[in-house]
Structures are given as structure tokens and as C-alpha cells.
CSV table of C-alpha atoms in Angstrom, one decimal:
chain,number,residue,atom,x,y,z
A,7,MET,CA,46.2,-123.4,41.0
A,8,SER,CA,48.4,-123.0,44.0
A,9,GLY,CA,49.1,-126.0,46.1
A,10,ILE,CA,49.4,-124.0,49.3
A,11,PRO,CA,46.7,-125.0,51.9
A,12,PRO,CA,44.4,-122.0,52.6
A,13,PHE,CA,44.7,-122.1,56.3
A,14,ARG,CA,48.4,-121.6,56.2
A,15,VAL,CA,47.7,-117.8,55.8
A,16,LEU,CA,46.8,-117.9,59.5
A,17,ARG,CA,50.5,-118.4,60.2
A,18,ALA,CA,51.4,-115.0,58.6
A,19,LYS,CA,52.2,-112.5,61.3
A,20,PRO,CA,51.4,-109.5,59.0
A,21,LEU,CA,47.8,-110.7,58.7
A,22,TRP,CA,47.4,-110.8,62.5
A,23,ILE,CA,49.2,-107.5,63.1
A,24,ALA,CA,47.4,-105.5,60.4
A,25,ASN,CA,43.9,-106.7,61.4
A,26,GLY,CA,44.8,-106.4,65.1
A,27,VAL,CA,45.9,-102.8,64.7
A,28,ILE,CA,42.8,-101.8,62.7
A,29,THR,CA,40.2,-103.5,64.9
A,30,GLY,CA,41.9,-102.4,68.1
A,31,VAL,CA,42.0,-98.8,67.0
A,32,LEU,CA,38.4,-99.0,65.9
A,33,ALA,CA,37.3,-100.4,69.3
A,34,LEU,CA,39.3,-97.7,71.1
A,35,LEU,CA,37.8,-94.9,69.0
A,36,PHE,CA,34.2,-96.1,69.6
A,37,ALA,CA,34.8,-96.4,73.3
A,38,VAL,CA,36.2,-92.9,73.4
A,39,PHE,CA,33.5,-91.4,71.3
A,40,TYR,CA,30.5,-93.3,72.8
A,41,VAL,CA,31.4,-93.8,76.4
A,42,GLY,CA,33.7,-90.8,76.9
A,43,ALA,CA,31.2,-88.3,75.8
A,44,ASN,CA,28.6,-89.4,78.4
A,45,ILE,CA,30.6,-90.3,81.5
A,46,ASP,CA,29.9,-87.1,83.5
A,47,PRO,CA,27.5,-84.7,81.7
A,48,VAL,CA,26.8,-82.8,84.9
A,49,ASP,CA,30.5,-82.0,85.4
A,50,HIS,CA,30.9,-80.9,81.8
A,51,LEU,CA,27.7,-78.9,81.8
A,52,THR,CA,28.4,-75.4,80.5
A,53,LYS,CA,25.8,-72.6,79.9
A,54,LEU,CA,22.7,-74.7,79.6
A,55,PRO,CA,20.0,-72.2,78.4
A,56,VAL,CA,17.2,-72.0,80.9
A,57,GLY,CA,14.5,-69.3,81.0
A,58,LEU,CA,13.7,-67.1,84.0
A,59,VAL,CA,10.4,-65.3,84.0
A,60,ASN,CA,9.0,-62.9,86.6
A,61,ALA,CA,5.3,-62.4,85.9
A,62,ASP,CA,4.7,-61.2,89.5
A,63,GLU,CA,2.5,-58.1,89.5
A,64,GLY,CA,3.5,-57.3,93.1
A,65,VAL,CA,1.6,-55.5,95.8
A,66,GLY,CA,2.3,-51.8,96.1
A,67,ARG,CA,6.0,-51.3,96.0
A,68,VAL,CA,6.7,-54.9,97.0
A,69,ASN,CA,7.6,-57.4,94.2
A,70,LEU,CA,9.0,-60.6,95.6
A,71,GLY,CA,9.2,-62.1,92.1
A,72,ALA,CA,11.8,-59.5,91.2
A,73,ARG,CA,13.8,-60.4,94.3
A,74,ILE,CA,13.7,-64.1,93.5
A,75,THR,CA,14.9,-63.6,89.9
A,76,GLU,CA,17.6,-61.3,91.1
A,77,SER,CA,18.7,-63.6,93.8
A,78,ILE,CA,18.9,-66.6,91.4
A,79,LYS,CA,21.0,-64.6,89.0
A,80,LYS,CA,23.3,-63.4,91.8
A,81,ALA,CA,23.6,-66.8,93.4
A,82,THR,CA,24.7,-68.4,90.1
A,83,SER,CA,26.9,-65.5,88.8
A,84,GLY,CA,30.0,-67.3,89.9
A,85,GLY,CA,29.2,-70.5,88.0
A,86,ASP,CA,28.7,-71.2,84.3
A,87,LYS,CA,26.6,-74.4,84.3
A,88,ILE,CA,23.2,-72.7,83.8
A,89,ASP,CA,22.7,-69.7,81.5
A,90,TRP,CA,19.7,-68.0,83.0
A,91,LYS,CA,17.9,-66.0,80.4
A,92,VAL,CA,15.6,-63.4,81.8
A,93,MET,CA,12.5,-62.8,79.6
A,94,ASP,CA,8.8,-62.3,79.6
A,95,GLU,CA,6.1,-65.0,79.1
A,96,LYS,CA,5.7,-64.3,75.4
A,97,GLU,CA,9.4,-64.7,74.8
A,98,LEU,CA,9.4,-67.8,76.9
A,99,THR,CA,6.7,-69.4,74.8
A,100,GLU,CA,8.6,-68.6,71.6
A,101,GLU,CA,11.9,-69.8,72.8
A,102,LEU,CA,10.5,-73.1,74.2
A,103,GLY,CA,8.7,-73.5,70.9
A,104,LYS,CA,12.0,-73.3,69.0
A,105,GLY,CA,14.0,-75.6,71.2
A,106,LYS,CA,16.2,-72.8,72.3
A,107,LEU,CA,15.6,-73.5,76.0
A,108,PHE,CA,15.8,-76.7,78.0
A,109,GLY,CA,13.4,-75.5,80.7
A,110,ALA,CA,12.3,-72.4,82.7
A,111,LEU,CA,11.4,-71.1,86.1
A,112,VAL,CA,8.3,-68.9,86.2
A,113,VAL,CA,7.2,-66.7,89.1
A,114,PRO,CA,3.4,-66.3,88.7
A,115,ALA,CA,1.5,-63.0,88.7
A,116,ASP,CA,0.0,-63.4,92.2
A,117,PHE,CA,3.1,-64.6,93.9
A,118,THR,CA,3.7,-61.5,96.1
A,119,ALA,CA,0.0,-61.3,97.0
A,120,SER,CA,-0.1,-65.0,98.0
A,121,VAL,CA,3.0,-64.6,100.1
A,122,ILE,CA,1.7,-61.6,101.9
A,123,ALA,CA,-1.5,-63.4,102.6
A,124,LEU,CA,0.5,-65.9,104.7
A,125,THR,CA,1.3,-63.2,107.2
A,126,GLY,CA,-2.4,-62.4,107.6
A,127,THR,CA,-1.8,-58.6,107.0
A,128,ALA,CA,-3.5,-58.3,103.6
A,129,THR,CA,-6.3,-60.8,103.5
A,130,THR,CA,-8.3,-63.0,105.8
A,131,GLY,CA,-9.2,-66.6,105.6
A,132,ALA,CA,-7.1,-69.7,105.0
A,133,PRO,CA,-3.8,-68.8,103.4
A,134,VAL,CA,-3.1,-70.2,99.9
A,135,ARG,CA,0.5,-71.4,99.4
A,136,PRO,CA,2.1,-69.5,96.5
A,137,THR,CA,3.7,-71.5,93.7
A,138,LEU,CA,6.8,-71.3,91.6
A,139,THR,CA,6.5,-73.2,88.3
A,140,VAL,CA,9.3,-75.2,86.7
A,141,LEU,CA,8.8,-75.8,83.0
A,142,THR,CA,10.5,-78.7,81.2
A,143,ASN,CA,11.1,-79.1,77.4
A,144,GLN,CA,11.6,-82.7,76.3
A,145,SER,CA,11.5,-81.7,72.7
A,146,ALA,CA,14.9,-80.2,73.2
A,147,GLY,CA,16.3,-83.4,74.6
A,148,SER,CA,15.3,-85.6,77.6
A,149,LEU,CA,18.6,-85.4,79.4
A,150,GLY,CA,19.0,-81.7,78.9
A,151,SER,CA,15.4,-81.1,80.1
A,152,GLY,CA,16.1,-83.2,83.1
A,153,LEU,CA,19.3,-81.3,83.9
A,154,ALA,CA,17.3,-78.0,83.6
A,155,ARG,CA,14.5,-79.3,85.8
A,156,THR,CA,17.0,-80.2,88.5
A,157,ALA,CA,18.7,-76.8,88.4
A,158,THR,CA,15.5,-74.8,88.3
A,159,THR,CA,13.8,-76.9,91.1
A,160,GLN,CA,16.8,-76.3,93.3
A,161,ALA,CA,16.9,-72.6,92.5
A,162,ALA,CA,13.2,-72.3,93.3
A,163,GLU,CA,13.5,-74.1,96.6
A,164,ASN,CA,16.5,-72.0,97.6
A,165,ALA,CA,14.5,-68.8,96.6
A,166,SER,CA,11.6,-70.0,98.7
A,167,LEU,CA,13.8,-70.4,101.8
A,168,GLN,CA,15.3,-67.0,101.2
A,169,VAL,CA,11.9,-65.4,101.0
A,170,GLY,CA,10.9,-67.3,104.2
A,171,LYS,CA,13.9,-65.9,106.1
A,172,GLU,CA,12.9,-62.3,105.1
A,173,LEU,CA,9.3,-62.8,106.1
A,174,THR,CA,10.2,-64.4,109.4
A,175,ALA,CA,12.5,-61.5,110.2
A,176,ARG,CA,9.9,-58.9,109.2
A,177,THR,CA,7.0,-60.4,111.2
A,178,GLY,CA,9.1,-60.9,114.3
A,179,THR,CA,6.9,-61.3,117.4
A,180,ALA,CA,3.7,-61.0,115.2
A,181,GLN,CA,4.2,-64.6,114.2
A,182,ALA,CA,2.7,-65.8,117.5
A,183,LYS,CA,-0.7,-64.3,116.4
A,184,LEU,CA,-0.6,-66.2,113.0
A,185,PRO,CA,-2.5,-69.5,112.5
A,186,ALA,CA,-0.3,-72.5,113.0
A,187,ALA,CA,-0.5,-73.4,109.3
A,188,ALA,CA,0.7,-70.0,108.3
A,189,ARG,CA,3.7,-70.1,110.7
A,190,VAL,CA,4.8,-73.4,109.1
A,191,LEU,CA,4.4,-72.1,105.6
A,192,LEU,CA,6.1,-68.8,106.5
A,193,ALA,CA,9.6,-70.4,106.7
A,194,ASP,CA,9.3,-72.0,103.3
A,195,PRO,CA,6.4,-70.3,101.6
A,196,ALA,CA,6.5,-71.4,98.0
A,197,ALA,CA,5.5,-74.7,96.5
A,198,VAL,CA,7.3,-75.9,93.4
A,199,THR,CA,5.2,-77.4,90.6
A,200,VAL,CA,6.6,-79.0,87.4
A,201,LYS,CA,4.8,-78.7,84.0
A,202,ASP,CA,5.7,-79.5,80.4
A,203,GLY,CA,6.6,-76.2,78.8
A,204,HIS,CA,6.2,-77.5,75.2
A,205,PRO,CA,4.0,-80.6,75.2
A,206,LEU,CA,4.5,-83.2,72.5
A,207,ASP,CA,2.2,-85.9,71.0
A,208,SER,CA,2.4,-89.3,72.6
A,209,HIS,CA,3.9,-90.7,69.4
A,210,SER,CA,7.0,-88.5,69.6
A,211,GLY,CA,9.2,-90.8,71.7
A,212,LEU,CA,9.5,-88.3,74.5
A,213,GLY,CA,11.3,-86.0,72.1
A,214,LEU,CA,13.6,-88.6,70.6
A,215,THR,CA,11.8,-89.5,67.4
A,216,ALA,CA,13.6,-86.7,65.5
A,217,PHE,CA,17.0,-88.2,66.5
A,218,TYR,CA,16.1,-91.7,65.6
A,219,TYR,CA,14.5,-90.6,62.3
A,220,ALA,CA,17.6,-88.6,61.4
A,221,LEU,CA,19.8,-91.5,62.4
A,222,THR,CA,17.8,-93.8,60.1
A,223,LEU,CA,18.3,-91.4,57.2
A,224,VAL,CA,22.1,-91.3,57.8
A,225,VAL,CA,22.5,-95.0,58.2
A,226,VAL,CA,20.4,-95.8,55.1
A,227,GLY,CA,22.5,-93.4,53.1
A,228,MET,CA,25.8,-94.8,54.5
A,229,LEU,CA,24.9,-98.4,54.0
A,230,SER,CA,23.4,-97.8,50.6
A,231,ALA,CA,26.7,-96.1,49.5
A,232,ASN,CA,28.5,-99.4,50.3
A,233,VAL,CA,26.0,-101.4,48.3
A,234,ILE,CA,26.0,-99.0,45.3
A,235,SER,CA,29.8,-98.8,45.3
A,236,GLY,CA,30.1,-102.6,45.1
A,237,GLN,CA,27.4,-102.9,42.5
A,238,VAL,CA,28.9,-100.2,40.3
A,239,ASP,CA,32.3,-102.0,40.4
A,240,HIS,CA,30.5,-105.2,39.4
A,241,ALA,CA,28.6,-103.5,36.6
A,242,LEU,CA,31.9,-102.1,35.2
A,243,GLY,CA,33.6,-105.5,35.5
A,244,TYR,CA,36.1,-104.6,38.1
A,245,THR,CA,34.9,-107.0,40.8
A,246,HIS,CA,33.0,-110.3,41.1
A,247,ASN,CA,29.6,-110.4,42.6
A,248,ASP,CA,28.9,-113.4,44.8
A,249,MET,CA,25.2,-114.4,45.1
A,250,GLY,CA,25.2,-117.3,47.5
A,251,PRO,CA,27.1,-120.1,45.8
A,252,LEU,CA,27.1,-118.3,42.5
A,253,ARG,CA,29.9,-115.9,41.3
A,254,LEU,CA,28.9,-113.5,38.6
A,255,HIS,CA,31.3,-111.5,36.5
A,256,ARG,CA,30.7,-108.9,33.8
A,257,PRO,CA,33.0,-107.9,30.9
A,258,LEU,CA,35.3,-105.1,31.8
A,259,ILE,CA,34.2,-101.5,31.0
A,260,ARG,CA,37.2,-99.3,31.6
A,261,ALA,CA,36.3,-96.2,33.6
A,262,THR,CA,38.4,-93.6,35.4
A,263,ARG,CA,38.0,-93.1,39.1
A,264,VAL,CA,36.2,-89.8,38.5
A,265,GLN,CA,33.7,-91.5,36.1
A,266,THR,CA,33.1,-94.3,38.6
A,267,LEU,CA,32.3,-91.9,41.4
A,268,ALA,CA,30.0,-89.9,39.1
A,269,ILE,CA,28.1,-93.1,38.2
A,270,GLY,CA,27.7,-94.0,41.9
A,271,SER,CA,26.7,-90.5,42.9
A,272,THR,CA,24.0,-90.4,40.1
A,273,LEU,CA,22.6,-93.7,41.3
A,274,MET,CA,22.6,-92.4,44.9
A,275,ALA,CA,20.8,-89.2,43.9
A,276,GLY,CA,18.1,-91.1,42.0
A,277,LEU,CA,17.6,-93.9,44.6
A,278,SER,CA,17.4,-91.4,47.4
A,279,LEU,CA,14.0,-90.5,46.1
A,280,LEU,CA,13.0,-94.1,46.8
A,281,MET,CA,14.8,-94.4,50.2
A,282,GLY,CA,13.6,-91.2,51.6
A,283,THR,CA,10.0,-92.1,50.7
A,284,VAL,CA,10.3,-95.6,52.2
A,285,VAL,CA,11.8,-94.3,55.4
A,286,MET,CA,8.9,-91.8,55.8
A,287,MET,CA,6.3,-94.4,54.9
A,288,GLY,CA,7.8,-96.8,57.5
A,289,ALA,CA,8.1,-94.3,60.3
A,290,VAL,CA,4.9,-92.3,59.8
A,291,GLY,CA,2.6,-94.6,57.8
A,292,ILE,CA,3.4,-98.0,59.4
A,293,MET,CA,4.7,-97.2,62.9
A,294,GLY,CA,2.5,-94.1,63.4
A,295,MET,CA,5.2,-91.5,64.3
A,296,ASP,CA,3.6,-88.1,64.9
A,297,ALA,CA,4.6,-85.8,62.1
A,298,SER,CA,3.3,-82.7,60.2
A,299,HIS,CA,4.5,-80.8,57.2
A,300,LEU,CA,4.8,-84.2,55.4
A,301,PRO,CA,5.8,-82.8,51.9
A,302,LEU,CA,8.7,-80.8,53.6
A,303,LEU,CA,9.6,-83.9,55.7
A,304,TRP,CA,9.7,-86.0,52.5
A,305,LEU,CA,11.9,-83.5,50.7
A,306,TYR,CA,14.3,-83.1,53.7
A,307,SER,CA,14.5,-86.9,54.1
A,308,VAL,CA,15.4,-87.4,50.4
A,309,CYS,CA,18.1,-84.8,50.5
A,310,ALA,CA,19.5,-86.1,53.8
A,311,VAL,CA,19.9,-89.6,52.4
A,312,ALA,CA,21.4,-88.2,49.2
A,313,VAL,CA,24.0,-86.1,51.0
A,314,ALA,CA,24.9,-88.8,53.5
A,315,GLY,CA,25.2,-91.3,50.6
A,316,ILE,CA,27.3,-89.2,48.3
A,317,GLY,CA,29.5,-88.2,51.2
A,318,ALA,CA,30.1,-91.9,52.0
A,319,LEU,CA,30.7,-92.7,48.3
A,320,SER,CA,33.4,-90.1,48.2
A,321,LEU,CA,35.1,-91.5,51.3
A,322,LEU,CA,34.9,-95.0,49.9
A,323,ALA,CA,36.3,-93.9,46.6
A,324,VAL,CA,39.2,-92.0,48.1
A,325,PHE,CA,40.3,-94.5,50.8
A,326,GLY,CA,39.3,-97.8,49.1
A,327,THR,CA,38.8,-100.8,51.4
A,328,PRO,CA,39.5,-98.8,54.6
A,329,GLY,CA,37.0,-96.3,53.5
A,330,MET,CA,34.1,-98.1,55.2
A,331,LEU,CA,35.8,-97.8,58.5
A,332,VAL,CA,36.3,-94.1,57.9
A,333,VAL,CA,32.6,-93.8,56.9
A,334,THR,CA,31.5,-95.6,60.0
A,335,LEU,CA,33.6,-93.3,62.3
A,336,VAL,CA,32.4,-90.1,60.6
A,337,PHE,CA,28.7,-91.0,60.2
A,338,ILE,CA,28.2,-93.1,63.3
A,339,GLY,CA,31.2,-93.1,65.7
A,340,MET,CA,31.7,-89.4,66.0
A,341,ALA,CA,28.1,-88.5,65.0
A,342,VAL,CA,25.8,-90.2,67.5
A,343,PRO,CA,27.4,-88.7,70.7
A,344,THR,CA,27.6,-85.2,69.2
A,345,ALA,CA,24.0,-85.1,67.8
A,346,GLY,CA,22.7,-83.2,70.8
A,347,ALA,CA,19.8,-85.6,71.1
A,348,THR,CA,20.6,-87.9,74.0
A,349,THR,CA,23.1,-85.6,75.7
A,350,PRO,CA,22.9,-81.8,75.2
A,351,LEU,CA,25.9,-80.2,73.6
A,352,GLU,CA,26.2,-78.0,76.7
A,353,ALA,CA,26.9,-81.1,78.7
A,354,LEU,CA,29.7,-82.5,76.4
A,355,PRO,CA,33.4,-82.0,76.8
A,356,GLY,CA,34.9,-79.3,74.6
A,357,PHE,CA,36.3,-81.7,71.9
A,358,TYR,CA,32.8,-83.2,71.3
A,359,ARG,CA,31.2,-79.7,71.1
A,360,PHE,CA,33.8,-78.9,68.4
A,361,LEU,CA,32.9,-82.0,66.4
A,362,ALA,CA,29.2,-81.2,66.7
A,363,GLU,CA,29.7,-78.0,64.7
A,364,PHE,CA,30.1,-80.0,61.5
A,365,GLU,CA,29.1,-83.6,62.2
A,366,PRO,CA,26.3,-84.4,59.7
A,367,LEU,CA,23.9,-86.2,62.1
A,368,ARG,CA,23.6,-83.2,64.4
A,369,GLN,CA,22.7,-80.9,61.5
A,370,ILE,CA,20.2,-83.3,60.1
A,371,THR,CA,18.6,-83.9,63.5
A,372,GLY,CA,18.2,-80.2,64.0
A,373,GLY,CA,16.2,-79.9,60.8
A,374,ILE,CA,14.0,-82.9,61.5
A,375,ARG,CA,13.4,-81.7,65.1
A,376,SER,CA,12.2,-78.3,63.6
A,377,ILE,CA,9.8,-80.1,61.2
A,378,LEU,CA,8.4,-82.5,63.8
A,379,TYR,CA,8.3,-80.4,66.9
A,380,TYR,CA,8.6,-76.7,66.1
A,381,ASP,CA,6.2,-76.1,63.1
A,382,ALA,CA,9.1,-76.1,60.7
A,383,GLN,CA,10.5,-72.8,61.9
A,384,GLY,CA,13.7,-71.8,60.1
A,385,ASP,CA,15.5,-70.5,63.3
A,386,ALA,CA,14.5,-73.7,65.2
A,387,GLY,CA,17.2,-75.6,63.3
A,388,LEU,CA,15.7,-76.0,59.8
A,389,THR,CA,17.7,-73.2,58.2
A,390,ARG,CA,20.9,-74.5,59.6
A,391,GLY,CA,20.0,-78.0,58.6
A,392,TRP,CA,19.5,-77.0,54.9
A,393,GLY,CA,22.6,-74.9,54.9
A,394,MET,CA,24.9,-77.5,56.4
A,395,MET,CA,23.6,-80.2,54.1
A,396,ALA,CA,24.4,-78.0,51.1
A,397,ALA,CA,27.9,-77.3,52.5
A,398,ALA,CA,28.4,-81.0,53.2
A,399,LEU,CA,27.4,-81.9,49.6
A,400,VAL,CA,29.8,-79.3,48.2
A,401,ALA,CA,32.6,-80.4,50.5
A,402,ALA,CA,32.1,-84.1,49.6
A,403,ALA,CA,32.1,-83.4,45.9
A,404,LEU,CA,35.2,-81.2,46.1
A,405,PHE,CA,37.1,-83.8,48.2
A,406,GLY,CA,36.0,-86.9,46.3
A,407,PHE,CA,36.3,-85.7,42.8
A,408,GLY,CA,39.4,-83.6,43.5
A,409,VAL,CA,41.4,-86.4,45.0
A,410,LEU,CA,40.2,-88.9,42.4
A,411,ARG,CA,41.1,-86.5,39.6
A,412,TRP,CA,44.6,-86.4,41.1
A,413,TYR,CA,44.7,-90.2,41.2
A,414,ASP,CA,43.8,-90.4,37.5
A,415,ARG,CA,46.3,-87.8,36.5
A,416,LYS,CA,49.1,-89.7,38.4
A,417,GLY,CA,48.1,-92.8,36.5
A,418,LEU,CA,46.9,-94.5,39.6
A,419,HIS,CA,44.2,-96.4,37.7
A,420,ARG,CA,42.3,-99.3,39.1
A,421,ILE,CA,43.6,-102.7,38.1
A,422,PRO,CA,40.8,-105.0,36.8
A,423,VAL,CA,40.5,-108.5,38.1
A,424,GLU,CA,41.3,-110.1,34.7
A,425,ALA,CA,44.6,-108.2,34.5
A,426,THR,CA,45.9,-109.9,37.7
A,427,PRO,CA,45.7,-113.7,37.1
A,428,GLU,CA,46.6,-115.9,40.0
A,429,LYS,CA,50.2,-117.1,39.9
A,430,THR,CA,50.5,-120.9,39.8
A,431,ALA,CA,53.1,-122.7,41.9
A,432,ALA,CA,56.2,-123.8,40.2
A,433,PRO,CA,56.3,-127.5,39.5
A,434,ALA,CA,58.4,-129.4,41.9
């Protein structure tokens, strides 16, 4: 045994420098990915999809709803923060029910009739203030729905003032004959009401259960990969296994790197059946999360854990000890800000939107959201989720087994513990 005191290693500058660089870079990257993505979502907002519906039936040749929708489109034509999508009520219901819209502004069927009633030229009796309806969609993301609500409410209020100016100019001196209440309303005729365009169950976390469920699947797969990787190494005799004060070691079973990854991936695929089941039981059965299409949710959960786990195993096998840092960055650091759950992709800087195209958490979240909120419709994110998970599995297999095969061919075999005995200090 060496006679060198263990704490003398703290005097080694390389130990401090190497760990300082690694931990410092890790801290910087997490700050950039987590904080940087959400510093100013309003400033980075680009083409947030919002519906614009004119259901106004008009009166004669007058259709104020058409004027409102046209003025909103014209007023925002120079900007690109909101992507107003003109559609009818049926299309609106379908798009909200697929998470394609973050909100909407609806001009009701009786809008023109109600506005004209304020002038006292069409009907008699107390005037009824017309309304413009702002619809929100928390299922598409709370922050995105909030941004859409702010934009549509402001557009509705501006439209009401514009209509008020036109009515005031048209009535002219006739305003003096109108009731006092009508004159007040004439300048700002429309009231703005806010409704939920796609209501969710109370156990849906205000539209966030899909994200947290998907995040659980990814984290379970990622952490399980670390456990399985260590246990496979121990079973093959390449590493010790410390259990409290006990150190266990098995006889060496020589295996190539490719064989080792194949063993770990087989374990992950088999155990994902257990992990996916337990996650669903915990979320739905124990905690009461609102969910439907349970067989599909179970299958999707199992596959998500398997894909995340095999992807993490490939990175651990290729990069070795630093692999866990790479796994953490890929599956957590870069994934959470780009998942489109807390902050919509349309409110992220361009670099983060680029990452979101292939980051696994976003794809898995889209599929879970479709199953939980949108009746498992394929074009609501489920088809993309399945497709991207399949692509990720193929990419992980090609990368992991391809690089490890190259390691094996170059003779870069793993050195077993028993082949590297500790050097004893020379006698004085």
C-alpha cells in the first residue's frame, strides 16, 4: 500500500483545474439554457398563432365584424409577433382542440345589430352592449395562452375604439337625442369577455401535466441508464459495487464495448415495461392525474422511457465518465427550456427554437399532450412524437454501436480492475 496521505491529492493543481473547468462550464451552460431562454419572451415573440373569427351576420350591407377583423389584420401587418389566422367557428374549435392555437378573438353573430342598437336607429328600449370574446387555450401552454390573451384583448379594445369613432362621426348632432347611457357606450361600444376556448379537467395542472409527465419519463430513462450502466459493468467484473460499507466484486467476464452496450440496451428495453407502468400508476392511479386512452398512454410511456434510456446508455458508453454530464445537458439542460411547455417556442430566441426541432423532451411532450388533452389526434403532436422517437432510437443505435465498434477495432478495449493493481511505494 502507498504511504502517501490521501489528502495530499488536494495539493495537486490538475485536480483543481480539471474539476473547476468542468463544473464551471456546466454551471455556465445551465445558466445560458435555463435563464437565457426565458429572460424576455415578449421581445422574442414571433408569429404566435392566434385565431381571428368573424361570425357577425351583419345588418343589411353593414358588417362591423368584417371591419374589425380587417382592421386588426391591417394594424398588425407591420409586425410579426402575432400570426392572426382568419377562420370560421368550426375551424377554430378544431384548431384549439389540437393545440394549434394559443387563443382567439371572436366577433359574435349579433355584433353589428347590437352596435346599431346603441344609436337608437334600429331598435327601441335599453341598449345592450355588444361583446367581443377572447378565447384562451391553456392546454397549449399557460404562458403562450397568456401572451395570446394580452394581444387579443388589446386588439379587441382598439377595435372597439375605432368602431366608436366611426359611429360618433356618423351620428353627428343626432347624439344629443340619444339616451345618456347610449352616448357613453357609443365612444367605446364593445365589451371584451374572456373564456376558456378548450377547457381542461381540474386535474390537468392548468395544462402542465403533459410536460411534467413527459419530463418524468425522460428523467426516469436517463437516471436508469446510469444505474444499468454501472450494474452491467459490475456484473461483467469491470468495476466494484459499493453497498454501504461492503465492496462487492465479481469475476471478470471479458466483453467488447459493443457487447456491453447491447447487454445494457436489452436490460433497458425490458425494464422500460416496468418503469413506464409504474410512472403511469403513480401519476394516474395514485395522484389522480386526469388521463384518457390509458392503453395508448402506457405504450407511449414505455417507449419514451426505452428511447431516453437507450440514448443515454449510448452517450455513457461513448464518452465514458464525462458521459453523464453530456446526458444531463442533452436530456435536461437543453431540453427543458425548449420543450414548449412553460414558454412557447414562438417566444424563444432563434437558437432555442432550432434546438427544439430535435430535442427529445419536446417531441415526447407533444405526444403526451395529444393523448391527455386532444383525444390522441395524430396531427395534434402524437404522430410527430412517434416519428421522432423512432428517429431518435435509430440515431442513438447508429451513434453508440458505430463509435463503439470503431473503439473495438482500434483495440481500445476496457481495462479490467484486476489488470491494474495499485503500485506500492518503493521502500525507503
